[in-house]
PDB file of C-alpha atoms and ligand atoms in Angstrom:
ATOM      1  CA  UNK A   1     -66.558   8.976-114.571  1.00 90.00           C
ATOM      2  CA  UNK A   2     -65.858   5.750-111.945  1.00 95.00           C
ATOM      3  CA  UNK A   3     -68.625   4.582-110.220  1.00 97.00           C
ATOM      4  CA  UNK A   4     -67.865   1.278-107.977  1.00 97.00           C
ATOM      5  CA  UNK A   5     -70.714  -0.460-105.977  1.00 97.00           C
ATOM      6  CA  UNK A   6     -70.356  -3.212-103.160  1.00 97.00           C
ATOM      7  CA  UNK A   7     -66.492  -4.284-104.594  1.00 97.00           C
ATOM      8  CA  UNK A   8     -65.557  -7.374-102.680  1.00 97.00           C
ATOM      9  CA  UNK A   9     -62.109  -8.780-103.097  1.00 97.00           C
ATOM     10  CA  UNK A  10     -60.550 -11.511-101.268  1.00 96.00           C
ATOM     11  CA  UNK A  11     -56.458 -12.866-100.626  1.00 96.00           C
ATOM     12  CA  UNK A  12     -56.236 -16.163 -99.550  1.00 94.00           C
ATOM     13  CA  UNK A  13     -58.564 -15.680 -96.169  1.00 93.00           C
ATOM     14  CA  UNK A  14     -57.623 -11.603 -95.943  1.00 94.00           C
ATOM     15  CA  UNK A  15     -60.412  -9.569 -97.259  1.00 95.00           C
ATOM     16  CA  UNK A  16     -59.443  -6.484 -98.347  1.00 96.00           C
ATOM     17  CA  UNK A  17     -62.422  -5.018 -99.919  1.00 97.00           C
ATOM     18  CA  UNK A  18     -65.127  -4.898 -98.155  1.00 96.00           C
ATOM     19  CA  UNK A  19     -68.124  -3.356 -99.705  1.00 96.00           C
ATOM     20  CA  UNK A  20     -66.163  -0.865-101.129  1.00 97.00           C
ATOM     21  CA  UNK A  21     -68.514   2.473-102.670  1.00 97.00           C
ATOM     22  CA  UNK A  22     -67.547   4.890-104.655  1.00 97.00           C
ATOM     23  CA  UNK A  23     -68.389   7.729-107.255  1.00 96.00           C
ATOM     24  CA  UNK A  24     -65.746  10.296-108.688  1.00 96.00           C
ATOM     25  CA  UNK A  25     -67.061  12.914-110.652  1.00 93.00           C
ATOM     26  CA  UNK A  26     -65.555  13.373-114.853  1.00 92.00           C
ATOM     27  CA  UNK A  27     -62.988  16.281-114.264  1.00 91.00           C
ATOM     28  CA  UNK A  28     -62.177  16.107-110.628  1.00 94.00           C
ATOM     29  CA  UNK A  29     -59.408  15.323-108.653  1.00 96.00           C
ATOM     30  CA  UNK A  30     -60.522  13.107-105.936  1.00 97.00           C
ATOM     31  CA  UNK A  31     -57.994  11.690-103.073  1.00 96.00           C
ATOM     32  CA  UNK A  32     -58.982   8.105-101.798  1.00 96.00           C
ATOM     33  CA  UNK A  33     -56.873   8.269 -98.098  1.00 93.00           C
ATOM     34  CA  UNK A  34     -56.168   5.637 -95.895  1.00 91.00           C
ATOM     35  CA  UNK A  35     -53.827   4.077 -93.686  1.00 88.00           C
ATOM     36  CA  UNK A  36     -51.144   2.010 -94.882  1.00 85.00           C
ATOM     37  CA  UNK A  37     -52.145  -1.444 -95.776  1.00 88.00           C
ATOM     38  CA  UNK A  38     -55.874  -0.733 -95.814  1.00 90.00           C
ATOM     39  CA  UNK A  39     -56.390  -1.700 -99.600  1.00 93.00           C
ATOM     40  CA  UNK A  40     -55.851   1.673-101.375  1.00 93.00           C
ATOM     41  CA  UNK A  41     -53.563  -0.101-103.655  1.00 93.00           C
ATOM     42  CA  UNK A  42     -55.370  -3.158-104.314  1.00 96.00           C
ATOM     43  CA  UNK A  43     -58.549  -0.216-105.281  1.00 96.00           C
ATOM     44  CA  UNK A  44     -56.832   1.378-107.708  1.00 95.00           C
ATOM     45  CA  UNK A  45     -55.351  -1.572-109.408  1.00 94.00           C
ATOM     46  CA  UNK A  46     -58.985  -3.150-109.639  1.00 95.00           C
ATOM     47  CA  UNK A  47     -59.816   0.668-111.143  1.00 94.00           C
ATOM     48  CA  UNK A  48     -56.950   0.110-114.036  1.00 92.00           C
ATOM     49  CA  UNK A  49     -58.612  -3.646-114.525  1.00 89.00           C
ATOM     50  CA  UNK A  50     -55.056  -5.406-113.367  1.00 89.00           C
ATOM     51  CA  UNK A  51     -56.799  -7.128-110.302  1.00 93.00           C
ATOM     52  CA  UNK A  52     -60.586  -8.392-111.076  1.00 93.00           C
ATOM     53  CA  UNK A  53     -63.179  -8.423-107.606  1.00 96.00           C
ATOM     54  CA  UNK A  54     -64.782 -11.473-106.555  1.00 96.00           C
ATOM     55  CA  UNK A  55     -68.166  -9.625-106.483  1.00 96.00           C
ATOM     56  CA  UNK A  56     -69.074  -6.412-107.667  1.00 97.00           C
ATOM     57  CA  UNK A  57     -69.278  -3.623-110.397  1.00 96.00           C
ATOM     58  CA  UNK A  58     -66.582  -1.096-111.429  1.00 96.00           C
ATOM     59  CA  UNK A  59     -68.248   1.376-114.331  1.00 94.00           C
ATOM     60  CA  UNK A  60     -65.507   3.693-116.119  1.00 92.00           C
ATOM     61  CA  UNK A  61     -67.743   6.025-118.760  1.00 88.00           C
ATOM     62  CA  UNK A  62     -70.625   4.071-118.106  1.00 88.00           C
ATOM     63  CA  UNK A  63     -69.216   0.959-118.875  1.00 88.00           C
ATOM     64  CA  UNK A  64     -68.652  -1.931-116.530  1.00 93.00           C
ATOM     65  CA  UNK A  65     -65.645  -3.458-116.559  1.00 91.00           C
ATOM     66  CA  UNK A  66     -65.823  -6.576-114.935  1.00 93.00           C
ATOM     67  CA  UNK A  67     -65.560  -9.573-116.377  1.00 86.00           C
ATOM     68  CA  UNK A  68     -65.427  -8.203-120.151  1.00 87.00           C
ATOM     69  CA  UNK A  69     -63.332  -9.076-122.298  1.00 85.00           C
ATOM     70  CA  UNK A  70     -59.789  -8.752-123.665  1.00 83.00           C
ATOM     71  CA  UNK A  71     -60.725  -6.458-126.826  1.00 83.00           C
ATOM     72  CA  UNK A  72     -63.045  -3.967-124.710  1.00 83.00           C
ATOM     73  CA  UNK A  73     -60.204  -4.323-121.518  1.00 82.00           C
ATOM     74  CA  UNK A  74     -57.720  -2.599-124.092  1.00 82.00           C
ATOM     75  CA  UNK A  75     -59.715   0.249-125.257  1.00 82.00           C
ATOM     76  CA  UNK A  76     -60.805   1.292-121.159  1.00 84.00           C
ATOM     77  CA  UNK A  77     -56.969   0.600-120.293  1.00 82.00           C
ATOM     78  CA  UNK A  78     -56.410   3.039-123.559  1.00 86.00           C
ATOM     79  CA  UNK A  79     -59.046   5.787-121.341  1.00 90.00           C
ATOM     80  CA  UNK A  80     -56.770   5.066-118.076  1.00 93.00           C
ATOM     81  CA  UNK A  81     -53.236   5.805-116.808  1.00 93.00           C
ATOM     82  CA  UNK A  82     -51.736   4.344-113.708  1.00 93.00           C
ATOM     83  CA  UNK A  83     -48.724   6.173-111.701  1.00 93.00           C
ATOM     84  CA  UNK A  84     -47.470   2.822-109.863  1.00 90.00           C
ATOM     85  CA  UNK A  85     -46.691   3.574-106.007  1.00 85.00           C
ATOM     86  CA  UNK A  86     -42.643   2.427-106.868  1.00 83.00           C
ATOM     87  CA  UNK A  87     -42.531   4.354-110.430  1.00 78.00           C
ATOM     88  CA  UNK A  88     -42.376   1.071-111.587  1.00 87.00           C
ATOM     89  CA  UNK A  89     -39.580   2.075-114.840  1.00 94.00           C
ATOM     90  CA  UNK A  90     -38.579  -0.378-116.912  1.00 95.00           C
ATOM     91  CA  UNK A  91     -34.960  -0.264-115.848  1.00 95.00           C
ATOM     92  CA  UNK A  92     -33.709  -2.093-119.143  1.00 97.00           C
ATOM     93  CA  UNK A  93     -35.670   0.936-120.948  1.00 97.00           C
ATOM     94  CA  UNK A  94     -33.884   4.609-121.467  1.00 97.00           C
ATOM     95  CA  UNK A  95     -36.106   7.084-121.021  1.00 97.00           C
ATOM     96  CA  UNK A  96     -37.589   7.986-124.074  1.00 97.00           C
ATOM     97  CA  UNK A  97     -38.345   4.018-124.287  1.00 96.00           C
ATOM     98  CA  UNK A  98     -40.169   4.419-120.841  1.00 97.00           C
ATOM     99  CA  UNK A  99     -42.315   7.150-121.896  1.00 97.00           C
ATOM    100  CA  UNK A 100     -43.001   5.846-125.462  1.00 96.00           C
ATOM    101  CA  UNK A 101     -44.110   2.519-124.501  1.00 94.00           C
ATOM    102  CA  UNK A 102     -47.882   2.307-124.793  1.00 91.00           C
ATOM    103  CA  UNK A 103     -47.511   4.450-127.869  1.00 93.00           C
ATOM    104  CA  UNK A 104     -44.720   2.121-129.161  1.00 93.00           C
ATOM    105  CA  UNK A 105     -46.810  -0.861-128.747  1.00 90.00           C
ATOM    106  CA  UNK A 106     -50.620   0.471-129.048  1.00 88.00           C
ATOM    107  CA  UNK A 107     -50.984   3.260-131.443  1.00 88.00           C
ATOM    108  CA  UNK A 108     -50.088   3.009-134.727  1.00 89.00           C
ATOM    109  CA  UNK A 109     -47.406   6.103-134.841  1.00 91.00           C
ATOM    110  CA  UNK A 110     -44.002   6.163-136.444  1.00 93.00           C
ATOM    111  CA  UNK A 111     -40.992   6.909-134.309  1.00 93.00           C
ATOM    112  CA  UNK A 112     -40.767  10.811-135.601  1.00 95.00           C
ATOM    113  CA  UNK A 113     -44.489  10.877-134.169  1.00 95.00           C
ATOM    114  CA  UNK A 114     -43.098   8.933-130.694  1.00 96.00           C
ATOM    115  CA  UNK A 115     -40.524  10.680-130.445  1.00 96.00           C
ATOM    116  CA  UNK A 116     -42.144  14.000-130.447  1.00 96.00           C
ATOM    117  CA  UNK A 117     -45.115  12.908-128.175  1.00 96.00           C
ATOM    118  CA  UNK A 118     -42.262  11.820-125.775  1.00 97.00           C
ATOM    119  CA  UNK A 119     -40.378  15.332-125.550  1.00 96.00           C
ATOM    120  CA  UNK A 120     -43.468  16.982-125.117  1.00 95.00           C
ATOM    121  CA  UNK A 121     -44.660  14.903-122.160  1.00 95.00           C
ATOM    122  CA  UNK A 122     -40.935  15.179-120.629  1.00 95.00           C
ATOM    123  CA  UNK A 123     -41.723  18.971-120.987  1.00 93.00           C
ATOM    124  CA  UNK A 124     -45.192  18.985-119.343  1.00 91.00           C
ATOM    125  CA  UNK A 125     -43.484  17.146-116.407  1.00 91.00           C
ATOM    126  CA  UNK A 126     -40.259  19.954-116.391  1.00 91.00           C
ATOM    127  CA  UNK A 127     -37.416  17.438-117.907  1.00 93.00           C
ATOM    128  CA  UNK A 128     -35.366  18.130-120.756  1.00 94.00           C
ATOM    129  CA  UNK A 129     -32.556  16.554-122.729  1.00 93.00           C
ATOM    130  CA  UNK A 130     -32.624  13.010-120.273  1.00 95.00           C
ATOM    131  CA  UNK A 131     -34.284  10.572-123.001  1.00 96.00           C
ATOM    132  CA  UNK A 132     -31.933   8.596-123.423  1.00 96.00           C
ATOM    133  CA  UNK A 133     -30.991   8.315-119.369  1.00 97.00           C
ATOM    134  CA  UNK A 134     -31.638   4.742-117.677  1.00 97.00           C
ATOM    135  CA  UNK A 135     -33.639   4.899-114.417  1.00 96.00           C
ATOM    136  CA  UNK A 136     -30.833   4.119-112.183  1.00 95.00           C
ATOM    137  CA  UNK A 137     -28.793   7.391-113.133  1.00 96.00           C
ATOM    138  CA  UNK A 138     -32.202   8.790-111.959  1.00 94.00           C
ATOM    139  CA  UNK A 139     -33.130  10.505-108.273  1.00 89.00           C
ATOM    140  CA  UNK A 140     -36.386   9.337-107.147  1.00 86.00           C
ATOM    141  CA  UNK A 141     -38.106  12.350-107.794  1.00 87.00           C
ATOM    142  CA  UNK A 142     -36.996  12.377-111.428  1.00 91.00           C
ATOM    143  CA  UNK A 143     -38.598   8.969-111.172  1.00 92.00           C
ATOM    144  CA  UNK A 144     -41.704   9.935-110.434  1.00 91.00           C
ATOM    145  CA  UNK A 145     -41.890  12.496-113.110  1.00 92.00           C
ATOM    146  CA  UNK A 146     -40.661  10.220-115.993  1.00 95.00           C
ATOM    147  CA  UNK A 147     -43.452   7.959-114.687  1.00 94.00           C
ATOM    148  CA  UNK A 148     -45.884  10.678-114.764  1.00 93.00           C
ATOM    149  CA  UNK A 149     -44.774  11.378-118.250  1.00 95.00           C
ATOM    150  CA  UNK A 150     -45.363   7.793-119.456  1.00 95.00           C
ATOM    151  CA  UNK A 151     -48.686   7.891-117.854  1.00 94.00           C
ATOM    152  CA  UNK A 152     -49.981  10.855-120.042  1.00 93.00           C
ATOM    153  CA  UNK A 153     -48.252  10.226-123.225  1.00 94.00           C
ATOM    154  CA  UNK A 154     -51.115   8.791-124.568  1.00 92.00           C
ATOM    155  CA  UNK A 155     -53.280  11.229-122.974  1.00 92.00           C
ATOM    156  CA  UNK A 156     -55.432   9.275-120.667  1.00 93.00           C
ATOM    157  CA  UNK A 157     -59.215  10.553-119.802  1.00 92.00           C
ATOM    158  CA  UNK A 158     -58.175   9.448-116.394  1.00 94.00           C
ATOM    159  CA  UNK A 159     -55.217   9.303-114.359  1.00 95.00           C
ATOM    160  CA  UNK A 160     -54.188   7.157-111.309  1.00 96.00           C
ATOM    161  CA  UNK A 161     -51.813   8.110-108.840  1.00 95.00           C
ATOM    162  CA  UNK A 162     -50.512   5.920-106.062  1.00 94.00           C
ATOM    163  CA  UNK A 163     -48.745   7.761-103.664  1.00 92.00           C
ATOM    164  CA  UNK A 164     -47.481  10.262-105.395  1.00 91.00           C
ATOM    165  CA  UNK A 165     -44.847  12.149-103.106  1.00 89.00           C
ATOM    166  CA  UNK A 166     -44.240   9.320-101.172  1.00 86.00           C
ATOM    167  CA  UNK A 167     -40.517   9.427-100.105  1.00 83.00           C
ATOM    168  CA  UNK A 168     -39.531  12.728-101.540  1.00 84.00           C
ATOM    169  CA  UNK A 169     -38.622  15.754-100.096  1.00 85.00           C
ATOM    170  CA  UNK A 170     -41.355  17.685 -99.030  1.00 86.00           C
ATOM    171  CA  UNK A 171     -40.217  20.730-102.022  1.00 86.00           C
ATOM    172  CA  UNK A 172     -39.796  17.456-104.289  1.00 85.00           C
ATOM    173  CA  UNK A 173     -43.785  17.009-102.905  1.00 88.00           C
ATOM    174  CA  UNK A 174     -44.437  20.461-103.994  1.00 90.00           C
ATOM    175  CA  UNK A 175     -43.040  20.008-107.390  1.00 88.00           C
ATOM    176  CA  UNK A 176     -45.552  16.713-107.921  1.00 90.00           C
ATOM    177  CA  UNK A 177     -48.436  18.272-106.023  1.00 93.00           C
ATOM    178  CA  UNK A 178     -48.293  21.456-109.091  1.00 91.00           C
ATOM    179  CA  UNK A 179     -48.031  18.912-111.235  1.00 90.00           C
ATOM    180  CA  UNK A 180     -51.175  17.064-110.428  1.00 93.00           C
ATOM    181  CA  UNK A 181     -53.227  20.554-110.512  1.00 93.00           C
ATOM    182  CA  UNK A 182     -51.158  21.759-113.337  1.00 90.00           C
ATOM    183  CA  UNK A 183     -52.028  18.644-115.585  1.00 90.00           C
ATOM    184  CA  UNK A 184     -55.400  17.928-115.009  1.00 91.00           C
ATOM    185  CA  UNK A 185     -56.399  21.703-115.897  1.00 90.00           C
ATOM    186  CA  UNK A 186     -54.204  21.267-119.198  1.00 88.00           C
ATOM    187  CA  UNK A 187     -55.595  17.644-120.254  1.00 87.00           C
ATOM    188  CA  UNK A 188     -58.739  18.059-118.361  1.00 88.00           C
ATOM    189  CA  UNK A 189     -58.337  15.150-116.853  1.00 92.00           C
ATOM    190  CA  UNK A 190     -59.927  13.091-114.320  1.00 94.00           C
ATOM    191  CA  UNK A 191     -57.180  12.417-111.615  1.00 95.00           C
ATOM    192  CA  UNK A 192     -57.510  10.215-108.579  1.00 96.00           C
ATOM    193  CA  UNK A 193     -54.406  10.530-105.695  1.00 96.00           C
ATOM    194  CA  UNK A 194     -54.387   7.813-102.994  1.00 95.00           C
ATOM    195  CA  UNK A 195     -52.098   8.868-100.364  1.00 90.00           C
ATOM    196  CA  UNK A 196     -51.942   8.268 -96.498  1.00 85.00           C
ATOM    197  CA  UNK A 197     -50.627  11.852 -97.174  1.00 86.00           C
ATOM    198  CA  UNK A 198     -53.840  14.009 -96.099  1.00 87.00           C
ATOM    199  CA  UNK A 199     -51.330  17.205 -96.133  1.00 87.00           C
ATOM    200  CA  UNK A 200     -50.483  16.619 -99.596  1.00 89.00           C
ATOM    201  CA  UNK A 201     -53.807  15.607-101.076  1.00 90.00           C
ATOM    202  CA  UNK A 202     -55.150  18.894 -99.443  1.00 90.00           C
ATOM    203  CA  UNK A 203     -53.172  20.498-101.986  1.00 91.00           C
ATOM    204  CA  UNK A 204     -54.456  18.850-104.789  1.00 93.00           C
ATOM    205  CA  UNK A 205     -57.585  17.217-104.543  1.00 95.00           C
ATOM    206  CA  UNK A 206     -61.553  19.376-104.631  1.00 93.00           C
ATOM    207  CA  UNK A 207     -63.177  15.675-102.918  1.00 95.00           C
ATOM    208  CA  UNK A 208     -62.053  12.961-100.841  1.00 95.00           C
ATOM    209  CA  UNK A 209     -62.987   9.462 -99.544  1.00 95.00           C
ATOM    210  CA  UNK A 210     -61.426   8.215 -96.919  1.00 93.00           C
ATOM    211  CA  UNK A 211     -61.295   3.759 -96.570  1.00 94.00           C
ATOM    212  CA  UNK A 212     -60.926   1.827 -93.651  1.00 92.00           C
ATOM    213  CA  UNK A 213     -61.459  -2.002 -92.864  1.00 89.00           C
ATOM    214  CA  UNK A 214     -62.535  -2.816 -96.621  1.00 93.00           C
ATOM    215  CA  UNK A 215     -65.091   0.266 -97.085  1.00 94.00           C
ATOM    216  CA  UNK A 216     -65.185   3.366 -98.288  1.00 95.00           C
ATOM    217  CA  UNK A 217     -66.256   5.434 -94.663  1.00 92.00           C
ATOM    218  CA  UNK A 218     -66.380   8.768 -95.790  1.00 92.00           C
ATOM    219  CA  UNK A 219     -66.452  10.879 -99.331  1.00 94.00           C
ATOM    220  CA  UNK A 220     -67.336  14.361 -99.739  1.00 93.00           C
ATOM    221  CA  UNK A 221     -65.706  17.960-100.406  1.00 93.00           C
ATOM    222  CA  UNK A 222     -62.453  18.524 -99.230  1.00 89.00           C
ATOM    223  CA  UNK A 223     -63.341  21.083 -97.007  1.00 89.00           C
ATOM    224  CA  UNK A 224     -65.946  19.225 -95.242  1.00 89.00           C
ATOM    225  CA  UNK A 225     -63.766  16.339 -94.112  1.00 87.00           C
ATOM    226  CA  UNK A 226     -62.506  18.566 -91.061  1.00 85.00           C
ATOM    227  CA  UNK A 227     -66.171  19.581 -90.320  1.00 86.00           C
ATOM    228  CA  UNK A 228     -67.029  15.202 -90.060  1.00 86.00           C
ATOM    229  CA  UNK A 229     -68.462  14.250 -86.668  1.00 86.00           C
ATOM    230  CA  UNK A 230     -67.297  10.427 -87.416  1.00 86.00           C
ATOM    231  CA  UNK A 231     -64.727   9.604 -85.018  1.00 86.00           C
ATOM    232  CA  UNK A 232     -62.420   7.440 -87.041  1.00 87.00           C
ATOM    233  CA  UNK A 233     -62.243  10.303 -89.694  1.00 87.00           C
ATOM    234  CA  UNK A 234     -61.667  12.458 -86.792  1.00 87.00           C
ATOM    235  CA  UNK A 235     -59.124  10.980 -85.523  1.00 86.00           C
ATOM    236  CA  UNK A 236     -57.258  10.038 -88.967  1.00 85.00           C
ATOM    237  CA  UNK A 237     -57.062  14.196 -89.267  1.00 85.00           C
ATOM    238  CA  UNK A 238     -55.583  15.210 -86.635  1.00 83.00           C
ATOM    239  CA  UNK A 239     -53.040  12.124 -86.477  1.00 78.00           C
ATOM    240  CA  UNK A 240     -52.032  13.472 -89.621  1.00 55.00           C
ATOM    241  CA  UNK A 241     -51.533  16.630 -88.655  1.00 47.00           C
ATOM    242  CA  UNK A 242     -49.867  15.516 -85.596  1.00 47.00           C
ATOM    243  CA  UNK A 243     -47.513  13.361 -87.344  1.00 48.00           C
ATOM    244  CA  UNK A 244     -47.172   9.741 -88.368  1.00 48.00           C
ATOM    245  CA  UNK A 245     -50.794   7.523 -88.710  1.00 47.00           C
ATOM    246  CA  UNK A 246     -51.700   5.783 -85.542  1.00 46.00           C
ATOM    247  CA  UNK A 247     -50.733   2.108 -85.196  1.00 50.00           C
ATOM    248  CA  UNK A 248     -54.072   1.601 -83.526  1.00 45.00           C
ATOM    249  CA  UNK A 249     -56.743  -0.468 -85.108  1.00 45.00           C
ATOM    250  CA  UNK A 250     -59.922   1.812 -85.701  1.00 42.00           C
TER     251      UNK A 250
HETATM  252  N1  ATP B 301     -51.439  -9.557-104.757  1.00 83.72           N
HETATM  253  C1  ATP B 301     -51.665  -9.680-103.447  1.00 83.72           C
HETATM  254  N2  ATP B 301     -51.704 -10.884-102.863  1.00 83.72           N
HETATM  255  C2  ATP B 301     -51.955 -11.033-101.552  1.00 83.72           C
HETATM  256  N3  ATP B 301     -52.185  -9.996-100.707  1.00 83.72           N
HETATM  257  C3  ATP B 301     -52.146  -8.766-101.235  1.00 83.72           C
HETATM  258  C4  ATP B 301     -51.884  -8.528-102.616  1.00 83.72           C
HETATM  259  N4  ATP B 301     -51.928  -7.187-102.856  1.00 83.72           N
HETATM  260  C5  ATP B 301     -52.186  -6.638-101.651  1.00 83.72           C
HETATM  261  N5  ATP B 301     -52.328  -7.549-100.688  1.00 83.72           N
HETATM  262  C6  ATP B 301     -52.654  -7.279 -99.276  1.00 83.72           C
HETATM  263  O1  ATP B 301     -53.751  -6.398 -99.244  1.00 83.72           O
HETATM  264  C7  ATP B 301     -53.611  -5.450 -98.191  1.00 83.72           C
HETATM  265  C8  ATP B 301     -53.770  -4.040 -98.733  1.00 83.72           C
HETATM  266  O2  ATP B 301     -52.651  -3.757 -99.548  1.00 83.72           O
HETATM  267  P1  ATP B 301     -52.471  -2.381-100.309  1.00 83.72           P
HETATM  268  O3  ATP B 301     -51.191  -2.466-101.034  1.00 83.72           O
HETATM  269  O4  ATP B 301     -53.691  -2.099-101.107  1.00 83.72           O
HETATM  270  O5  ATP B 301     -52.397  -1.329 -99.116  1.00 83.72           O
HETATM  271  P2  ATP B 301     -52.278   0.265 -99.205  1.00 83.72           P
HETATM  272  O6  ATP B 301     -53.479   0.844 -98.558  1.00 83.72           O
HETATM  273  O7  ATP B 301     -51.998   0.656-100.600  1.00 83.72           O
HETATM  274  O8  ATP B 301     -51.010   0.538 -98.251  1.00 83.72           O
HETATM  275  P3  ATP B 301     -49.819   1.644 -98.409  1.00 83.72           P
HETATM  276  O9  ATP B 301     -50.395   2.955 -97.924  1.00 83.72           O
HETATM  277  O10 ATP B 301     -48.766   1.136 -97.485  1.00 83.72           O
HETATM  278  O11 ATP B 301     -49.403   1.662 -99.824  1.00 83.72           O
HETATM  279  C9  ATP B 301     -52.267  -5.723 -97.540  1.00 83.72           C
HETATM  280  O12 ATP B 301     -52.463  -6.454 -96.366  1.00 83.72           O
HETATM  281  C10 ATP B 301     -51.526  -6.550 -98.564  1.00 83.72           C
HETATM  282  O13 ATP B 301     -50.632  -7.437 -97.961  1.00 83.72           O
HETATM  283 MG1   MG B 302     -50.340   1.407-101.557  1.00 83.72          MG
END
């Protein structure tokens, strides 16, 4: 379903992709893991076509997305759904506005049709009766799900998360992590989790690649990762299991 080669991309003098390599299968749920500030970020936002590579190919469905053009950007951005790492709300938007945005603006429904889309994807996510909350009367968790929510309202063939359960309780974690299984077996979705969260992603994901300094070091089944004789994907499992990543450069 994504197939990247040799993705180069460049800040300034910081390059951040280096080579990058990468093929997730159509109906998996692959974790990309990292430590922070290696680039998993800056991957998936070159994935949704919001950042563009100074050198290389990104294929979604077959079809390479770099460099095409506005028309043909819409329809893949119509086949993919991001969940941003901060939620990302629109905090001048009430729930139900959240949620039906892309539908609002995109598809050519009427507000009976929105509005119904909307309280079923509130459902599928466990919220009820808070459409017409803001964000800020929301806990972070609640966040998270509302942006879930608005990420398959249009029912994506793909679905990016960024950090998922990042600063929520680990039962909050839970809730997301059932979530993430529980919606890709009811859309049948393609779902990619990028977490420096290896606990969590164990939970949800059948493969996983693993990036350091630019490149994509190691991608396989999820059980295999503990079986890898590569030290720096040794070492990034047990500091996770141990605790916080180390500070160390690899
Ligand atoms: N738009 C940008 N302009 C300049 N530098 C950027 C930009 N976006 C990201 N970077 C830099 O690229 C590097 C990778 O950032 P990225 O956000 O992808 O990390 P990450 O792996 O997602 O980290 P975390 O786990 O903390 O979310 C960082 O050094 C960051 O400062
Ligand atoms: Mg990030």
């Amino acid at each position: 379903m994504i197939e990247i080669h040799n993705l180069y991309k460049k800040f300034g003098s910081q390059e951040v992709l280096r080579g990058v390599e990468l093929n997730i299968e159509r109906s998996s749920t692959h974790a990309i893991i990292g430590r922070s500030g290696c680039g998993k970020s800056v991957l998936l936002k070159h994935i949704i076509g919001l950042l563009q590579p100074d050198r290389g190919d990104i294929f979604i469905g077959g079809v390479n997305i770099v460099g095409i053009g506005e028309k043909e950007k819409k329809d893949i951005r119509l086949k993919i759904s991001m969940v941003f790492q901060e939620s990302a709300l629109f905090d001048f938007l009430n729930v139900e506005e959240n949620v039906g945005f892309v539908l609002q603006r995109y598809f050519p429904w009427d507000r009976k049709e929105i509005k119904e889309r909307v309280r079923e994807s509130l459902e599928m996510v466990g919220l009820y009766h808070i459409e017409k909350k803001y964000p800020k009367e929301l806990s972070g968790g609640m966040k998270k799900r509302v942006a879930i929510a608005r990420a398959i309202a249009f029912r994506p063939r793909v679905i990016l998360y960024d950090e998922p359960t990042a600063g929520i309780d680990p039962i909050g974690a839970d809730v997301i992590n059932s979530l993430i299984v529980r919606l890709h077996d009811q859309l049948a979705i393609t779902s990619v989790v990028v977490s420096h969260d290896l606990e969590n992603v164990r939970k949800v994901a059948d493969t996983i690649s693993m990036m350091l300094g630019g490149r994509i070091i190691y991608s396989g089944r999820k059980d295999d990762l503990s079986l890898c004789h590569d030290e720096r994907v040794k070492q990034f499992v047990s500091g996770s299991r141990q605790g916080p990543i180390s500070a160390q450069e690899v």
